[in-house]
mmCIF file of C-alpha atoms in Angstrom:
data_model
loop_
_atom_site.group_PDB
_atom_site.id
_atom_site.type_symbol
_atom_site.label_atom_id
_atom_site.label_comp_id
_atom_site.label_asym_id
_atom_site.label_seq_id
_atom_site.Cartn_x
_atom_site.Cartn_y
_atom_site.Cartn_z
ATOM 1 C CA GLY A 21 -69.769 -129.029 44.468
ATOM 2 C CA ILE A 22 -70.203 -132.828 44.256
ATOM 3 C CA ARG A 23 -68.167 -133.319 47.502
ATOM 4 C CA PHE A 24 -69.979 -130.886 49.791
ATOM 5 C CA GLY A 25 -73.323 -131.254 48.109
ATOM 6 C CA LEU A 26 -73.462 -135.067 48.547
ATOM 7 C CA ASN A 27 -72.043 -134.936 51.956
ATOM 8 C CA ALA A 28 -74.792 -132.603 53.027
ATOM 9 C CA VAL A 29 -77.410 -134.911 51.389
ATOM 10 C CA ILE A 30 -76.071 -138.079 52.964
ATOM 11 C CA LYS A 31 -75.747 -136.469 56.361
ATOM 12 C CA ASP A 32 -79.517 -135.303 56.221
ATOM 13 C CA ASN A 33 -80.518 -138.943 55.512
ATOM 14 C CA LEU A 34 -78.371 -140.417 58.474
ATOM 15 C CA ARG A 35 -79.572 -137.899 61.178
ATOM 16 C CA ASP A 36 -81.354 -139.418 64.084
ATOM 17 C CA LYS A 37 -84.756 -138.146 65.391
ATOM 18 C CA ASP A 38 -82.926 -135.214 67.226
ATOM 19 C CA GLY A 39 -81.048 -134.275 64.133
ATOM 20 C CA LYS A 40 -77.679 -135.526 65.607
ATOM 21 C CA LEU A 41 -74.928 -137.440 63.810
ATOM 22 C CA THR A 42 -72.260 -139.670 65.444
ATOM 23 C CA LEU A 43 -68.717 -139.661 64.455
ATOM 24 C CA GLY A 44 -69.305 -143.017 62.521
ATOM 25 C CA LYS A 45 -72.220 -141.457 60.534
ATOM 26 C CA ASN A 46 -70.103 -138.259 59.700
ATOM 27 C CA PHE A 47 -67.440 -140.597 58.379
ATOM 28 C CA VAL A 48 -69.952 -142.613 56.351
ATOM 29 C CA ALA A 49 -71.345 -139.355 54.780
ATOM 30 C CA GLY A 50 -67.884 -138.246 53.854
ATOM 31 C CA LEU A 51 -67.017 -141.672 52.586
ATOM 32 C CA GLY A 52 -70.016 -141.743 50.295
ATOM 33 C CA ALA A 53 -69.258 -138.232 48.925
ATOM 34 C CA GLY A 54 -65.617 -139.056 48.339
ATOM 35 C CA VAL A 55 -66.289 -142.447 46.522
ATOM 36 C CA SER A 56 -68.968 -140.746 44.312
ATOM 37 C CA GLU A 57 -66.566 -137.909 43.475
ATOM 38 C CA ALA A 58 -63.863 -140.301 42.663
ATOM 39 C CA LEU A 59 -66.057 -142.360 40.222
ATOM 40 C CA ILE A 60 -67.501 -139.198 38.460
ATOM 41 C CA ILE A 61 -64.332 -137.082 38.126
ATOM 42 C CA VAL A 62 -61.236 -137.810 40.131
ATOM 43 C CA ALA A 63 -60.244 -141.308 38.794
ATOM 44 C CA PRO A 64 -59.986 -140.419 35.117
ATOM 45 C CA VAL A 65 -58.434 -137.003 35.780
ATOM 46 C CA GLU A 66 -55.823 -138.499 38.157
ATOM 47 C CA THR A 67 -54.937 -141.341 35.854
ATOM 48 C CA VAL A 68 -54.432 -138.979 32.861
ATOM 49 C CA LYS A 69 -52.518 -136.500 35.119
ATOM 50 C CA THR A 70 -50.252 -139.216 36.637
ATOM 51 C CA LYS A 71 -49.289 -140.509 33.151
ATOM 52 C CA CYS A 72 -48.778 -137.146 31.620
ATOM 53 C CA ILE A 73 -46.268 -136.357 34.344
ATOM 54 C CA GLU A 74 -44.340 -139.581 33.735
ATOM 55 C CA LEU A 75 -44.478 -139.352 30.005
ATOM 56 C CA ASN A 76 -43.933 -135.543 29.836
ATOM 57 C CA LYS A 77 -47.037 -134.996 27.742
ATOM 58 C CA SER A 78 -49.881 -132.407 27.803
ATOM 59 C CA PHE A 79 -53.231 -133.383 29.280
ATOM 60 C CA LEU A 80 -54.873 -133.878 25.784
ATOM 61 C CA SER A 81 -51.971 -135.680 24.207
ATOM 62 C CA GLY A 82 -51.710 -137.838 27.362
ATOM 63 C CA MET A 83 -55.346 -138.673 27.114
ATOM 64 C CA LYS A 84 -55.064 -139.562 23.454
ATOM 65 C CA TYR A 85 -52.005 -141.769 24.128
ATOM 66 C CA ILE A 86 -53.913 -143.739 26.955
ATOM 67 C CA ILE A 87 -56.981 -144.428 24.631
ATOM 68 C CA GLN A 88 -54.827 -145.354 21.651
ATOM 69 C CA THR A 89 -52.580 -147.875 23.769
ATOM 70 C CA GLU A 90 -55.199 -149.045 26.419
ATOM 71 C CA GLY A 91 -58.506 -148.174 25.193
ATOM 72 C CA VAL A 92 -61.149 -146.025 27.113
ATOM 73 C CA SER A 93 -60.926 -148.367 30.052
ATOM 74 C CA GLY A 94 -57.298 -147.243 30.494
ATOM 75 C CA ILE A 95 -58.613 -143.888 31.751
ATOM 76 C CA TYR A 96 -60.113 -145.700 34.709
ATOM 77 C CA LYS A 97 -57.040 -147.592 35.608
ATOM 78 C CA GLY A 98 -56.752 -147.747 39.569
ATOM 79 C CA VAL A 99 -60.280 -146.715 40.029
ATOM 80 C CA THR A 100 -60.711 -148.996 43.055
ATOM 81 C CA ALA A 101 -57.557 -147.510 44.703
ATOM 82 C CA THR A 102 -58.833 -144.069 43.886
ATOM 83 C CA ALA A 103 -62.164 -144.659 45.324
ATOM 84 C CA LEU A 104 -60.537 -146.085 48.463
ATOM 85 C CA LYS A 105 -58.216 -143.004 48.726
ATOM 86 C CA GLN A 106 -60.865 -140.410 48.035
ATOM 87 C CA GLY A 107 -63.536 -142.089 50.147
ATOM 88 C CA SER A 108 -61.282 -142.489 53.158
ATOM 89 C CA ASN A 109 -59.957 -139.080 52.510
ATOM 90 C CA MET A 110 -63.330 -137.333 52.663
ATOM 91 C CA GLY A 111 -64.626 -139.601 55.457
ATOM 92 C CA LEU A 112 -61.769 -138.634 57.755
ATOM 93 C CA ARG A 113 -61.800 -135.097 56.710
ATOM 94 C CA PHE A 114 -65.486 -134.405 57.223
ATOM 95 C CA MET A 115 -65.563 -136.516 60.386
ATOM 96 C CA TRP A 116 -62.857 -134.437 61.860
ATOM 97 C CA PHE A 117 -64.172 -131.096 60.601
ATOM 98 C CA ASN A 118 -67.829 -131.719 61.938
ATOM 99 C CA LYS A 119 -66.597 -132.720 65.271
ATOM 100 C CA TYR A 120 -64.326 -129.636 65.380
ATOM 101 C CA LYS A 121 -67.220 -127.457 64.414
ATOM 102 C CA GLU A 122 -69.486 -128.945 66.992
ATOM 103 C CA ILE A 123 -66.897 -128.232 69.658
ATOM 104 C CA ILE A 124 -65.786 -124.892 68.627
ATOM 105 C CA THR A 125 -69.317 -123.464 68.156
ATOM 106 C CA LYS A 126 -70.797 -125.281 71.118
ATOM 107 C CA ASP A 127 -72.977 -127.257 68.899
ATOM 108 C CA GLY A 128 -74.162 -124.320 66.850
ATOM 109 C CA GLU A 129 -74.740 -121.705 69.702
ATOM 110 C CA LYS A 130 -71.747 -119.690 68.400
ATOM 111 C CA LYS A 131 -71.113 -118.757 64.786
ATOM 112 C CA MET A 132 -68.044 -120.151 62.983
ATOM 113 C CA THR A 133 -65.635 -117.323 62.110
ATOM 114 C CA PRO A 134 -63.479 -117.478 59.079
ATOM 115 C CA LEU A 135 -60.396 -117.973 61.191
ATOM 116 C CA MET A 136 -62.020 -120.799 63.060
ATOM 117 C CA GLY A 137 -62.933 -122.292 59.579
ATOM 118 C CA LEU A 138 -59.448 -121.932 58.300
ATOM 119 C CA PHE A 139 -57.918 -123.685 61.251
ATOM 120 C CA GLY A 140 -60.586 -126.448 61.243
ATOM 121 C CA GLY A 141 -59.985 -127.105 57.525
ATOM 122 C CA MET A 142 -56.122 -127.160 57.948
ATOM 123 C CA SER A 143 -56.266 -129.567 60.866
ATOM 124 C CA ALA A 144 -58.820 -131.804 58.986
ATOM 125 C CA GLY A 145 -56.459 -131.813 55.973
ATOM 126 C CA CYS A 146 -53.562 -132.744 58.226
ATOM 127 C CA PHE A 147 -55.560 -135.512 59.854
ATOM 128 C CA SER A 148 -56.886 -136.999 56.587
ATOM 129 C CA THR A 149 -53.449 -136.857 54.975
ATOM 130 C CA LEU A 150 -51.807 -138.849 57.749
ATOM 131 C CA GLY A 151 -54.651 -141.390 57.871
ATOM 132 C CA ASN A 152 -54.955 -142.237 54.143
ATOM 133 C CA ASN A 153 -51.500 -141.573 52.606
ATOM 134 C CA PRO A 154 -51.098 -145.430 51.942
ATOM 135 C CA PHE A 155 -54.083 -145.335 49.738
ATOM 136 C CA ASP A 156 -52.627 -142.466 47.892
ATOM 137 C CA VAL A 157 -49.290 -144.336 47.249
ATOM 138 C CA ILE A 158 -51.191 -147.416 45.941
ATOM 139 C CA LYS A 159 -53.421 -145.201 43.665
ATOM 140 C CA THR A 160 -50.338 -143.531 42.209
ATOM 141 C CA ARG A 161 -48.562 -146.786 41.499
ATOM 142 C CA LEU A 162 -51.654 -148.258 39.808
ATOM 143 C CA GLN A 163 -52.166 -145.232 37.564
ATOM 144 C CA GLY A 164 -48.541 -144.876 36.562
ATOM 145 C CA THR A 165 -46.775 -146.273 33.533
ATOM 146 C CA ASN A 166 -45.628 -149.289 35.487
ATOM 147 C CA ALA A 167 -49.064 -150.245 36.551
ATOM 148 C CA SER A 168 -49.044 -153.513 34.551
ATOM 149 C CA LYS A 169 -46.666 -154.974 37.193
ATOM 150 C CA TYR A 170 -49.530 -155.113 39.635
ATOM 151 C CA ALA A 171 -52.375 -157.634 39.317
ATOM 152 C CA SER A 172 -54.838 -155.723 41.489
ATOM 153 C CA THR A 173 -55.105 -153.141 44.296
ATOM 154 C CA TYR A 174 -54.388 -155.748 46.762
ATOM 155 C CA ASP A 175 -51.441 -157.201 44.825
ATOM 156 C CA CYS A 176 -50.029 -153.608 44.655
ATOM 157 C CA PHE A 177 -50.380 -153.259 48.454
ATOM 158 C CA GLN A 178 -48.676 -156.721 48.967
ATOM 159 C CA GLN A 179 -45.796 -155.902 46.698
ATOM 160 C CA ILE A 180 -45.059 -152.632 48.293
ATOM 161 C CA LEU A 181 -45.241 -153.991 51.744
ATOM 162 C CA ARG A 182 -43.099 -157.053 50.941
ATOM 163 C CA ASN A 183 -40.415 -155.175 48.694
ATOM 164 C CA GLU A 184 -40.280 -151.816 50.345
ATOM 165 C CA GLY A 185 -41.653 -152.031 53.872
ATOM 166 C CA VAL A 186 -44.293 -149.977 55.703
ATOM 167 C CA SER A 187 -42.438 -146.667 55.303
ATOM 168 C CA ALA A 188 -43.012 -146.778 51.545
ATOM 169 C CA PHE A 189 -46.607 -146.128 52.219
ATOM 170 C CA TYR A 190 -45.728 -142.751 53.640
ATOM 171 C CA VAL A 191 -43.403 -141.535 50.739
ATOM 172 C CA GLY A 192 -44.323 -138.047 49.686
ATOM 173 C CA VAL A 193 -46.481 -137.423 52.784
ATOM 174 C CA VAL A 194 -44.644 -134.124 53.647
ATOM 175 C CA PRO A 195 -45.062 -132.441 50.342
ATOM 176 C CA ARG A 196 -48.655 -133.681 50.122
ATOM 177 C CA MET A 197 -49.350 -132.152 53.582
ATOM 178 C CA GLY A 198 -47.761 -128.876 52.293
ATOM 179 C CA ARG A 199 -50.392 -128.862 49.441
ATOM 180 C CA VAL A 200 -53.447 -130.332 51.225
ATOM 181 C CA VAL A 201 -53.280 -128.490 54.629
ATOM 182 C CA PRO A 202 -53.407 -124.914 53.521
ATOM 183 C CA GLY A 203 -55.733 -125.865 50.607
ATOM 184 C CA GLN A 204 -58.233 -127.448 52.884
ATOM 185 C CA GLY A 205 -58.061 -124.509 55.290
ATOM 186 C CA ILE A 206 -59.045 -122.172 52.406
ATOM 187 C CA ILE A 207 -61.798 -124.576 51.157
ATOM 188 C CA PHE A 208 -63.540 -125.117 54.426
ATOM 189 C CA MET A 209 -63.173 -121.493 55.487
ATOM 190 C CA SER A 210 -64.683 -120.401 52.057
ATOM 191 C CA PHE A 211 -67.474 -122.999 52.297
ATOM 192 C CA GLU A 212 -68.450 -121.957 55.848
ATOM 193 C CA THR A 213 -68.365 -118.312 55.110
ATOM 194 C CA ILE A 214 -70.387 -118.704 51.887
ATOM 195 C CA GLN A 215 -72.924 -120.878 53.549
ATOM 196 C CA GLN A 216 -73.483 -118.430 56.375
ATOM 197 C CA THR A 217 -73.915 -115.549 53.881
ATOM 198 C CA LEU A 218 -76.466 -117.561 51.699
ATOM 199 C CA GLU A 219 -78.429 -118.642 54.689
ATOM 200 C CA GLN A 220 -79.300 -114.971 55.385
ATOM 201 C CA PHE A 221 -81.414 -115.149 52.266
ATOM 202 C CA GLN A 222 -84.998 -116.748 52.469
ATOM 203 C CA PHE A 223 -84.341 -118.648 49.141
ATOM 204 C CA PHE A 224 -81.533 -120.767 50.701
ATOM 205 C CA GLN A 225 -83.116 -121.533 54.031
#
C-alpha cells in the first residue's frame, strides 16, 4: 500500500502539462516510494529478520535481544543501505514496468490483461534484482551479527570490494531472483487487475 500509493502520488506531481512522464521521472517516483517504505517499515523488519536467522531466534525474542544489547537504535542498523537498496529497487522496478505498460498498451489505448501484468511484473523483478543486488548484499552485511566490523555503508562497500572482489556483490542473486521474479509478477498483475476493476466504480474515478 505504501509503495504503490506513494508512487502514484509522486508520479502525479511529476507529470508535465500533457500528463506524460519520462523514464527519469518514473525512476524518481519509484525511488521516493522505495525510500519512504524503507524508513517506515522495511529497515527495522529486515534488521530483526536478518539477526533472527543468524541467531536462530524467533522474531519477538530477536527484537528483544537487539534492544537489550544495542538499544532501540539497533533496530535501524543499516538504514542507509536499506534505503539505497529499497529506493533503487523500486526506482528500477517502476521505471521498467511503466515503460513496458506504455509499450504493451500503446500508451493506454489497449487494456492491460492479467497475463500482460504478470509478464511485466516478472520482467521488472528480474531487471531490478540484477540492477541493485550489490545494495542488497551491503544491507545484509550491515544488518547481520558481524555489522560492527564495518564503520559505515561506504566502508562496507570498500571492504567487500577489496577483500572479496566484484563478484561478491552478486552472491545470492539467483535465489533472490527465484523469489522476486514470480512474486513481482503476481503483485503487479494483482495491482493492475484490482485497479481496473475499481476504476469501473464512480467512487474510485
